[in-house]
Tab-separated table of C-alpha atoms in Angstrom:
chain	number	residue	atom	x	y	z
A	472	UNK	CA	-23.087	4.578	-8.471
A	473	UNK	CA	-26.382	4.930	-6.202
A	474	UNK	CA	-27.230	0.990	-5.838
A	475	UNK	CA	-23.765	0.057	-8.046
A	476	UNK	CA	-21.186	-2.135	-6.199
A	477	UNK	CA	-17.818	-1.076	-6.457
A	478	UNK	CA	-15.589	-2.482	-8.422
A	479	UNK	CA	-13.642	-4.857	-6.593
A	480	UNK	CA	-9.075	-4.202	-6.210
A	481	UNK	CA	-7.834	-7.401	-8.156
A	482	UNK	CA	-4.412	-8.228	-7.326
A	483	UNK	CA	-3.323	-11.999	-8.674
A	484	UNK	CA	-6.967	-13.770	-8.877
A	485	UNK	CA	-7.672	-12.741	-5.457
A	486	UNK	CA	-10.875	-9.055	-5.128
A	487	UNK	CA	-11.384	-7.207	-2.234
A	488	UNK	CA	-13.839	-4.585	-2.124
A	489	UNK	CA	-11.246	-2.637	-0.273
A	490	UNK	CA	-8.660	-0.297	-1.517
A	491	UNK	CA	-6.854	0.904	1.392
A	492	UNK	CA	-4.418	-1.758	2.869
A	493	UNK	CA	-2.748	-1.238	6.347
A	494	UNK	CA	-0.173	-2.588	8.614
A	495	UNK	CA	0.135	-3.705	11.997
A	496	UNK	CA	3.364	-1.815	13.310
A	497	UNK	CA	3.947	1.235	16.016
A	498	UNK	CA	0.989	0.739	17.840
A	499	UNK	CA	0.391	0.981	21.610
A	500	UNK	CA	-1.505	-2.721	21.403
A	501	UNK	CA	-3.153	-5.151	18.932
A	502	UNK	CA	-6.311	-4.664	20.548
A	503	UNK	CA	-6.226	-1.030	19.388
A	504	UNK	CA	-3.863	-2.295	15.869
A	505	UNK	CA	-7.675	-4.847	15.357
A	506	UNK	CA	-9.459	-1.573	16.296
A	507	UNK	CA	-7.963	0.767	13.574
A	508	UNK	CA	-7.845	-2.210	10.587
A	509	UNK	CA	-11.835	-2.742	11.718
A	510	UNK	CA	-12.521	0.858	11.372
A	511	UNK	CA	-9.869	1.433	7.915
A	512	UNK	CA	-12.700	-1.171	6.526
A	513	UNK	CA	-9.619	-3.070	5.253
A	514	UNK	CA	-9.196	-6.610	4.453
A	515	UNK	CA	-5.694	-6.878	3.985
A	516	UNK	CA	-3.449	-6.533	6.756
A	517	UNK	CA	0.707	-6.597	5.631
A	518	UNK	CA	2.587	-7.817	9.293
A	519	UNK	CA	6.082	-7.527	9.573
A	520	UNK	CA	7.542	-10.856	9.853
A	521	UNK	CA	10.800	-10.413	11.612
A	522	UNK	CA	9.091	-7.616	14.284
A	523	UNK	CA	5.376	-9.551	14.372
A	524	UNK	CA	4.661	-12.596	17.154
A	525	UNK	CA	2.525	-15.311	14.907
A	526	UNK	CA	4.131	-18.200	16.656
A	527	UNK	CA	5.145	-17.578	20.066
A	528	UNK	CA	2.104	-18.706	21.604
A	529	UNK	CA	3.400	-18.123	25.670
A	530	UNK	CA	2.961	-14.693	24.168
A	531	UNK	CA	0.190	-12.441	22.765
A	532	UNK	CA	-0.162	-13.296	19.318
A	533	UNK	CA	-0.949	-11.122	16.234
A	534	UNK	CA	-3.578	-13.404	14.858
A	535	UNK	CA	-5.897	-13.619	18.417
A	536	UNK	CA	-7.057	-10.217	17.413
A	537	UNK	CA	-6.784	-10.203	13.830
A	538	UNK	CA	-7.582	-12.780	12.785
A	539	UNK	CA	-6.759	-14.570	9.454
A	540	UNK	CA	-10.086	-15.943	8.529
A	541	UNK	CA	-11.140	-12.232	8.499
A	542	UNK	CA	-7.951	-10.221	6.860
A	543	UNK	CA	-6.381	-10.863	4.478
A	544	UNK	CA	-2.485	-11.032	6.363
A	545	UNK	CA	0.468	-9.463	3.190
A	546	UNK	CA	3.901	-10.803	5.046
A	547	UNK	CA	6.404	-7.674	4.588
A	548	UNK	CA	10.215	-8.481	4.163
A	549	UNK	CA	10.660	-5.161	6.571
A	550	UNK	CA	14.015	-4.022	8.234
A	551	UNK	CA	15.750	-6.624	5.388
A	552	UNK	CA	19.146	-4.880	3.650
A	553	UNK	CA	19.730	-8.517	1.093
A	554	UNK	CA	17.226	-10.268	-1.368
A	555	UNK	CA	18.706	-13.184	0.653
A	556	UNK	CA	17.450	-12.134	3.555
A	557	UNK	CA	14.111	-11.270	2.630
A	558	UNK	CA	13.653	-14.144	0.397
A	559	UNK	CA	14.182	-16.476	3.827
A	560	UNK	CA	12.235	-14.190	5.862
A	561	UNK	CA	8.929	-15.453	3.357
A	562	UNK	CA	10.176	-18.386	3.479
A	563	UNK	CA	9.205	-17.857	6.815
A	564	UNK	CA	6.227	-16.885	6.480
A	565	UNK	CA	4.699	-19.244	4.382
A	566	UNK	CA	6.102	-22.069	6.791
A	567	UNK	CA	4.479	-19.872	9.514
A	568	UNK	CA	0.911	-19.149	7.833
A	569	UNK	CA	0.809	-20.899	4.590
A	570	UNK	CA	1.090	-17.224	2.719
A	571	UNK	CA	1.396	-16.850	-1.051
A	572	UNK	CA	0.587	-13.249	-1.776
A	573	UNK	CA	3.584	-11.265	-0.141
A	574	UNK	CA	5.201	-7.952	-0.302
A	575	UNK	CA	8.789	-7.730	-1.197
A	576	UNK	CA	10.495	-4.616	-0.294
A	577	UNK	CA	14.405	-4.571	0.869
A	578	UNK	CA	15.562	-1.401	1.836
A	579	UNK	CA	19.332	0.555	1.341
A	580	UNK	CA	20.149	2.482	4.470
A	581	UNK	CA	18.318	2.819	7.655
A	582	UNK	CA	18.528	7.509	7.526
A	583	UNK	CA	15.952	7.602	4.443
A	584	UNK	CA	14.717	3.476	4.026
A	585	UNK	CA	14.703	4.165	0.395
A	586	UNK	CA	13.935	0.820	-1.479
A	587	UNK	CA	17.511	-0.894	-2.759
A	588	UNK	CA	15.989	-1.995	-6.039
A	589	UNK	CA	18.922	-3.180	-7.857
A	590	UNK	CA	18.441	-5.858	-4.309
A	591	UNK	CA	15.063	-5.865	-4.744
A	592	UNK	CA	14.343	-6.772	-8.637
A	593	UNK	CA	17.351	-9.579	-7.503
A	594	UNK	CA	15.303	-10.951	-4.540
A	595	UNK	CA	12.161	-10.694	-6.947
A	596	UNK	CA	13.255	-13.104	-9.770
A	597	UNK	CA	14.383	-15.368	-6.383
A	598	UNK	CA	10.460	-15.095	-5.327
A	599	UNK	CA	9.423	-16.104	-8.292
A	600	UNK	CA	11.221	-18.843	-8.751
A	601	UNK	CA	10.115	-20.243	-5.631
A	602	UNK	CA	6.029	-19.600	-6.261
A	603	UNK	CA	5.245	-16.993	-4.447
A	604	UNK	CA	2.376	-14.028	-5.599
A	605	UNK	CA	5.118	-10.636	-4.665
A	606	UNK	CA	3.678	-6.897	-4.492
A	607	UNK	CA	7.136	-5.221	-4.735
A	608	UNK	CA	7.764	-2.017	-2.845
A	609	UNK	CA	9.810	0.005	-5.022
A	610	UNK	CA	11.249	3.930	-6.239
A	611	UNK	CA	9.157	6.232	-7.790
A	612	UNK	CA	10.886	5.683	-10.378
A	613	UNK	CA	8.506	4.614	-13.951
A	614	UNK	CA	11.906	2.707	-15.011
A	615	UNK	CA	12.283	0.924	-11.953
A	616	UNK	CA	8.301	-0.013	-11.566
A	617	UNK	CA	8.876	-0.769	-15.229
A	618	UNK	CA	11.392	-3.492	-14.697
A	619	UNK	CA	9.673	-5.058	-11.659
A	620	UNK	CA	6.454	-5.083	-13.592
A	621	UNK	CA	8.156	-7.049	-17.011
A	622	UNK	CA	10.157	-9.596	-14.036
A	623	UNK	CA	6.767	-11.089	-12.748
A	624	UNK	CA	5.203	-8.283	-9.921
A	625	UNK	CA	1.997	-9.003	-9.033
A	626	UNK	CA	1.906	-4.888	-7.973
A	627	UNK	CA	3.406	-2.041	-8.008
A	628	UNK	CA	3.848	0.045	-4.943
A	629	UNK	CA	5.970	2.914	-4.861
A	630	UNK	CA	6.936	5.467	-2.147
A	631	UNK	CA	4.279	8.847	-2.409
A	632	UNK	CA	8.155	9.591	0.434
A	633	UNK	CA	10.009	8.177	2.891
A	634	UNK	CA	8.674	5.697	5.220
A	635	UNK	CA	7.368	7.160	8.233
A	636	UNK	CA	7.913	10.290	7.555
A	637	UNK	CA	3.854	11.980	6.647
A	638	UNK	CA	4.966	14.069	3.860
A	639	UNK	CA	2.502	13.304	1.248
A	640	UNK	CA	3.162	12.355	-2.556
A	641	UNK	CA	6.407	14.356	-3.551
A	642	UNK	CA	6.491	13.553	-6.808
A	643	UNK	CA	2.699	13.140	-8.148
A	644	UNK	CA	3.801	13.442	-11.779
A	645	UNK	CA	5.870	9.953	-11.609
A	646	UNK	CA	3.566	8.535	-9.627
A	647	UNK	CA	1.059	9.228	-12.973
A	648	UNK	CA	3.594	7.790	-15.075
A	649	UNK	CA	3.657	4.358	-13.066
A	650	UNK	CA	0.169	4.451	-12.973
A	651	UNK	CA	-0.029	5.179	-17.210
A	652	UNK	CA	1.992	2.543	-17.852
A	653	UNK	CA	1.117	-0.119	-15.438
A	654	UNK	CA	-0.450	-3.536	-16.157
A	655	UNK	CA	-0.628	-3.929	-12.701
A	656	UNK	CA	-2.747	-2.751	-9.375
A	657	UNK	CA	-0.368	0.170	-8.585
A	658	UNK	CA	-0.503	1.313	-4.984
A	659	UNK	CA	1.099	4.276	-3.102
A	660	UNK	CA	3.188	2.221	0.088
A	661	UNK	CA	4.825	4.884	2.286
A	662	UNK	CA	4.556	9.008	2.680
A	663	UNK	CA	0.112	9.073	3.752
A	664	UNK	CA	-0.022	11.161	7.126
A	665	UNK	CA	-2.886	12.069	6.204
A	666	UNK	CA	-6.493	11.104	4.580
A	667	UNK	CA	-5.826	13.890	2.145
A	668	UNK	CA	-2.632	12.517	1.051
A	669	UNK	CA	-4.076	8.968	0.268
A	670	UNK	CA	-7.155	10.891	-1.472
A	671	UNK	CA	-4.382	12.658	-3.454
A	672	UNK	CA	-2.819	9.397	-4.281
A	673	UNK	CA	-6.876	8.124	-5.595
A	674	UNK	CA	-7.133	10.964	-7.446
A	675	UNK	CA	-4.262	9.704	-9.533
A	676	UNK	CA	-5.347	6.878	-10.591
A	677	UNK	CA	-3.896	4.433	-7.833
A	678	UNK	CA	-5.817	1.374	-7.356
A	679	UNK	CA	-4.760	0.757	-3.246
A	680	UNK	CA	-3.302	2.610	-0.811
A	681	UNK	CA	-0.753	0.673	1.302
A	682	UNK	CA	-0.275	2.548	5.733
A	683	UNK	CA	0.368	2.021	8.794
A	684	UNK	CA	2.258	5.293	10.695
A	685	UNK	CA	-0.460	7.657	9.792
A	686	UNK	CA	-3.116	5.509	11.779
A	687	UNK	CA	-0.679	4.568	14.358
A	688	UNK	CA	0.415	7.510	16.056
A	689	UNK	CA	-2.292	9.790	14.819
A	690	UNK	CA	-3.775	11.600	18.107
A	691	UNK	CA	-6.867	8.734	17.815
A	692	UNK	CA	-5.878	6.131	15.876
A	693	UNK	CA	-9.457	4.681	14.973
A	694	UNK	CA	-10.628	7.912	13.637
A	695	UNK	CA	-8.415	8.325	11.328
A	696	UNK	CA	-8.551	5.304	10.771
A	697	UNK	CA	-11.768	6.346	9.737
A	698	UNK	CA	-11.059	9.353	7.614
A	699	UNK	CA	-8.091	7.370	5.717
A	700	UNK	CA	-11.393	4.983	4.935
A	701	UNK	CA	-13.273	7.480	3.355
A	702	UNK	CA	-10.400	9.611	1.844
A	703	UNK	CA	-9.323	6.599	0.017
A	704	UNK	CA	-13.383	5.891	-0.803
A	705	UNK	CA	-13.669	9.615	-1.604
A	706	UNK	CA	-10.258	9.684	-4.263
A	707	UNK	CA	-11.909	6.932	-6.069
A	708	UNK	CA	-14.705	8.663	-6.723
A	709	UNK	CA	-13.368	11.943	-7.914
A	710	UNK	CA	-10.666	9.510	-10.286
A	711	UNK	CA	-13.714	7.542	-12.049
A	712	UNK	CA	-16.153	10.721	-12.280
A	713	UNK	CA	-12.669	12.952	-14.081
A	714	UNK	CA	-11.822	15.803	-12.515
A	715	UNK	CA	-13.239	19.334	-14.405
A	716	UNK	CA	-9.988	21.647	-16.529
A	717	UNK	CA	-8.331	23.797	-15.349
A	718	UNK	CA	-8.385	27.497	-16.241
A	719	UNK	CA	-6.004	30.575	-15.724
A	720	UNK	CA	-9.294	33.077	-15.182
A	721	UNK	CA	-12.663	33.009	-13.919
A	722	UNK	CA	-15.616	31.317	-15.998
A	723	UNK	CA	-19.342	31.808	-14.792
A	724	UNK	CA	-21.161	29.144	-12.963
A	725	UNK	CA	-24.736	30.714	-13.931
A	726	UNK	CA	-25.003	31.216	-17.752
A	727	UNK	CA	-24.243	35.023	-18.946
A	728	UNK	CA	-26.913	34.887	-21.871
A	729	UNK	CA	-30.278	35.733	-21.373
A	730	UNK	CA	-29.187	38.517	-18.198
A	731	UNK	CA	-32.205	40.836	-17.076
């Protein structure tokens, strides 16, 4: 790969070099958030429209620290529990910043924050009819992931574990099944707790990783952001290289023929 340009991540016709998307919540300050995004090498930042100040110029604004000219903003519907709330939130985001590429998440309950896939699919239909390009946060159910893709999702974003849990990928078999059937990018969204979790997601064949809490709540967020950047690159390289076959018994690293 030396000297070769990395193949881009393409979502809804847009090309990105970085395969790590970071969030904009839970940081001590917008300045720390911006430093972490830079350290992560991120090109896309996801923004909870309901929780981030995008328009009140009398208060600190995210765009003063994370420039929309430097980063692609990905508005999301965090905190929405109905399709109507999600659609209303993203329409407001489009009015505020002109953003058309969005992340849809419709939650089922505050305890698990698992996606309500029935409401998610209903909101997806409404958003596509409204001209949005929609990346869809979904359960790790291959059937629901396929339904979202068939309904027009620009990317599928299965959870690795509950949002903010840091448990790592709990169902790698299902994630692999989703990847094998998908014709749009598959991104792990939620559950990544440390760099090895991100590397595993990429080794499974995910096209990218989206995370927030693992960086924001790390003891040193900037250092963790750098670790995540390298983990995503390493995992992608390992996936493309193809791992060796696992064996039940030892196999000598050096040839046994011609021993003295």
